[in-house]
Coordinates of C-alpha atoms in Angstrom, one line a residue:
X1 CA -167.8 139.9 5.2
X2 CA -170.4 141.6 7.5
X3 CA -168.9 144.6 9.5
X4 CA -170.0 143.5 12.4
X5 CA -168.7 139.9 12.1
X6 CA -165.3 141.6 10.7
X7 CA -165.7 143.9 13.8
X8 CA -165.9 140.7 16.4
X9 CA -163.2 138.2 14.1
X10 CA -160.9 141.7 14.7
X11 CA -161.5 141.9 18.3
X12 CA -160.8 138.2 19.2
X13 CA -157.6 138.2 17.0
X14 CA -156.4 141.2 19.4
X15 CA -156.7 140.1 22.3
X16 CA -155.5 136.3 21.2
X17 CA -152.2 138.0 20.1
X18 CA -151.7 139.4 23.4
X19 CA -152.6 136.5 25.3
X20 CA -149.9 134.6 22.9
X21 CA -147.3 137.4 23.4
X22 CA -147.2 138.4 19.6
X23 CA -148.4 141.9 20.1
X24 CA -147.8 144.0 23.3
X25 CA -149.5 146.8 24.9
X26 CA -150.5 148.8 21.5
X27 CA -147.5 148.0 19.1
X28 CA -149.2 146.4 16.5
X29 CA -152.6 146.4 14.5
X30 CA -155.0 143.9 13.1
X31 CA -157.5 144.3 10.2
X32 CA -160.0 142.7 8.3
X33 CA -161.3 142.8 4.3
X34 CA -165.1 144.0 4.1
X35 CA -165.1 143.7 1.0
X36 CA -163.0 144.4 -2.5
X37 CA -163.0 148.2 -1.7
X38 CA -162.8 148.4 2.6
X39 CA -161.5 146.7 5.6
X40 CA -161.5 147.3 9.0
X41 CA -158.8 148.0 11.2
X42 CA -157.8 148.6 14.7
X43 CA -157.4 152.5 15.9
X44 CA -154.0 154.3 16.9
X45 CA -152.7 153.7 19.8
X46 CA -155.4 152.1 21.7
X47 CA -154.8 148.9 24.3
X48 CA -156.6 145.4 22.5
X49 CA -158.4 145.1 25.6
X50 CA -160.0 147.9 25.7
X51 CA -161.4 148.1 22.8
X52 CA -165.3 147.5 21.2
X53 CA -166.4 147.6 18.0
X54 CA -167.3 151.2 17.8
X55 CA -163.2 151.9 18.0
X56 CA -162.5 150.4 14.8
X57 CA -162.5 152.0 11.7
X58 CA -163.1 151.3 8.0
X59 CA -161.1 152.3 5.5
X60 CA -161.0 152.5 2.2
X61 CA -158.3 150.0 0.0
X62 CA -157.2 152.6 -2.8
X63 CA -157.0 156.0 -0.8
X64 CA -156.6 154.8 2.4
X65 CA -159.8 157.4 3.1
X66 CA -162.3 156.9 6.3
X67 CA -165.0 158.9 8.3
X68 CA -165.6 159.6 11.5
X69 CA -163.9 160.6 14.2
X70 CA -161.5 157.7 15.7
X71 CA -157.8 157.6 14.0
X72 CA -157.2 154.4 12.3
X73 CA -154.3 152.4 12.5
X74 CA -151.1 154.6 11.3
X75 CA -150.3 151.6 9.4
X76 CA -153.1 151.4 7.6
X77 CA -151.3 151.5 4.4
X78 CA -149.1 148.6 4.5
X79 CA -152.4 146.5 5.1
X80 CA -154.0 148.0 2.0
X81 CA -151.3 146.9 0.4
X82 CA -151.9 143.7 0.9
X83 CA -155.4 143.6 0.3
X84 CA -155.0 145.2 -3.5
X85 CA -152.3 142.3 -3.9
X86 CA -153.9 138.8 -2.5
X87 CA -157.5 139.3 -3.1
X88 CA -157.4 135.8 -1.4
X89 CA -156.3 137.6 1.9
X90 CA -159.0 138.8 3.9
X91 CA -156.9 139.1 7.6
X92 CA -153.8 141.3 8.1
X93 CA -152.0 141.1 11.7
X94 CA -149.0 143.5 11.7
X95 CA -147.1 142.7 15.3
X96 CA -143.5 143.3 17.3
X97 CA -143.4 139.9 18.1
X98 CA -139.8 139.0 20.0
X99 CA -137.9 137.1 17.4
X100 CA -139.3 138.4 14.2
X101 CA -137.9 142.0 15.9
X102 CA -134.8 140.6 16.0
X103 CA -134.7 139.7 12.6
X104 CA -136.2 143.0 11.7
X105 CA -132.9 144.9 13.5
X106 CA -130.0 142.3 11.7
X107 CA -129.7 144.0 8.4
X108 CA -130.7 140.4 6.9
X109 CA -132.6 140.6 3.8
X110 CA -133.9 137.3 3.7
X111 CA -134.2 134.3 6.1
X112 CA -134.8 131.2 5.1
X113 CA -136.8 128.4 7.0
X114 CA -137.5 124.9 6.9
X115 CA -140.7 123.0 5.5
X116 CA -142.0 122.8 9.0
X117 CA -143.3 125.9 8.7
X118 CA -145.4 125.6 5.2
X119 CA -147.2 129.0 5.8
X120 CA -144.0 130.7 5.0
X121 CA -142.8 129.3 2.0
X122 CA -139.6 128.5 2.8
X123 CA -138.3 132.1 3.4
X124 CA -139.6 135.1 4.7
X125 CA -138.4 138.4 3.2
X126 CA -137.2 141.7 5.0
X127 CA -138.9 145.0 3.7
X128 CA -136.3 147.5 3.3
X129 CA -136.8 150.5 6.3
X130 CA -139.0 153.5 5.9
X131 CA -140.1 155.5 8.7
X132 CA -143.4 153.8 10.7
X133 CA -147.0 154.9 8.4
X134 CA -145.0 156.5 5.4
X135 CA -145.3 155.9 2.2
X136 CA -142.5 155.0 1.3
X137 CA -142.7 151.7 3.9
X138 CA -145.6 150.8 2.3
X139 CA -144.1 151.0 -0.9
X140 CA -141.0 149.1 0.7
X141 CA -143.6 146.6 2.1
X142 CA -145.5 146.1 -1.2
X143 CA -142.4 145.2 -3.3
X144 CA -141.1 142.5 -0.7
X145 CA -144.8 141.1 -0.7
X146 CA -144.8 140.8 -4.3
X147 CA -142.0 138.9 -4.3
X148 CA -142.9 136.6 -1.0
X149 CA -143.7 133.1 -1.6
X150 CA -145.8 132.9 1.8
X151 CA -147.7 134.9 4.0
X152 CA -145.8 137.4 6.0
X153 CA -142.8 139.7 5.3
X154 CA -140.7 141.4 8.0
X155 CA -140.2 144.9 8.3
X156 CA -136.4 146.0 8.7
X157 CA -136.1 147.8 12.3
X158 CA -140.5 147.7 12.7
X159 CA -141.5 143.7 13.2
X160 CA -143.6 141.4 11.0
X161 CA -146.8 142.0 8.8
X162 CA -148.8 138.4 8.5
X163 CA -152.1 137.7 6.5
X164 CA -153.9 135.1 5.7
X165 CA -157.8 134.1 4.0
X166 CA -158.8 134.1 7.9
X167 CA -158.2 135.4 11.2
X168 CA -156.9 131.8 12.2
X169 CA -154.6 131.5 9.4
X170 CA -152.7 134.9 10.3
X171 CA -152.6 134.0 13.5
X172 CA -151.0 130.6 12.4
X173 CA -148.8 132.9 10.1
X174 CA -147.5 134.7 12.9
X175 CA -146.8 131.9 15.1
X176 CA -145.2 130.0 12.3
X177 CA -143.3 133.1 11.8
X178 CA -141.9 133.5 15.6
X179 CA -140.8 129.9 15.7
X180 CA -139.1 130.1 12.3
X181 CA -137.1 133.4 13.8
X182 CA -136.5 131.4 17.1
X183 CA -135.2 128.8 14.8
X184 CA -132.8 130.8 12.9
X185 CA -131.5 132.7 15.7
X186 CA -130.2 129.6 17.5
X187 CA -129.2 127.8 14.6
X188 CA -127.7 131.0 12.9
X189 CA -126.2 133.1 15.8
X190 CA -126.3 131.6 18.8
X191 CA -124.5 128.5 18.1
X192 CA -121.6 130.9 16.6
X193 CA -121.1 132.4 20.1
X194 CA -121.4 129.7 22.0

């Protein structure tokens, strides 16, 4: 894709997943494939509605490499990661949404969902925990993605990672994904309390 058509597609997406509630203030990052070898991605710690296109960054699939002078994304790696295994993805939306969060900090390992939610593939697997922007999560990330049979993962104790061939589709992702937890929570937990 162009940069600067990446640039604007990553842009909108932020400031749609605020609007929606998926990401708030600057949890969260959004990216966008170049290109086999780059993407770009949102900055560190930087509000969505603040930003232009000079704040993002491009970096660099296999090393996770960039120039300038703005920080990328601390979670830059776990995007990568998806990049190098669905060439088909080209959008990457990692958020705190609510209910995925809560997911996240259960311990579960796996939830599944119904077919209303075809984006998902009837489950949604939970990464084990590593420390935010490490290694290890992205190696944590990239085994529960290989073994995912839709598009998004949850992070235990750190929220969701979505993607999707397009900015709309991860954003579809992500909202399948928060209904899904919504879903579970009522049908798994709070109907035992009552």
């Amino acid at each position: 894709m162009e940069i600067n058509k990446a640039k604007q597609a990553v842009l909108e997406a932020g400031i749609k997943l605020v609007e929606a509630g998926l990401i708030a203030r600057t949890w969260g990052n959004v990216s966008c494939r170049l290109d086999e070898e780059s993407f770009i991605i949102t900055p560190s710690g930087r509000s969505y509605q603040s930003l232009t296109g000079d704040d993002l960054v491009q970096v660099k699939i296999a090393d996770l490499s960039y120039q300038g002078t703005v920080k990328p994304s601390s979670e830059k790696g776990i995007h990568a990661a998806v990049y190098q295994l669905y060439p088909e993805a080209n959008f990457v939306i990692h958020t705190h949404q609510d209910n995925a969060s809560m997911i996240a900090a259960s311990g579960l390992e796996v939830i599944k969902v119904s077919a209303e939610y075809p984006l998902l593939g009837g489950e949604v697997l939970c990464a084990a925990y590593a420390l935010p922007g490490t290694k290890r999560l992205r190696k944590n990330v990239g085994k529960a993605l290989a073994k995912a049979k839709g598009k998004a993962v949850i992070m235990r104790h750190h929220g969701a990672l979505c993607f999707g061939s397009s900015a709309a589709e991860a954003f579809d992702v992500a909202s399948e994904l928060e209904k899904a937890c919504v879903e579970y929570v009522i049908n798994h937990y709070l109907k035992l309390s009552k």
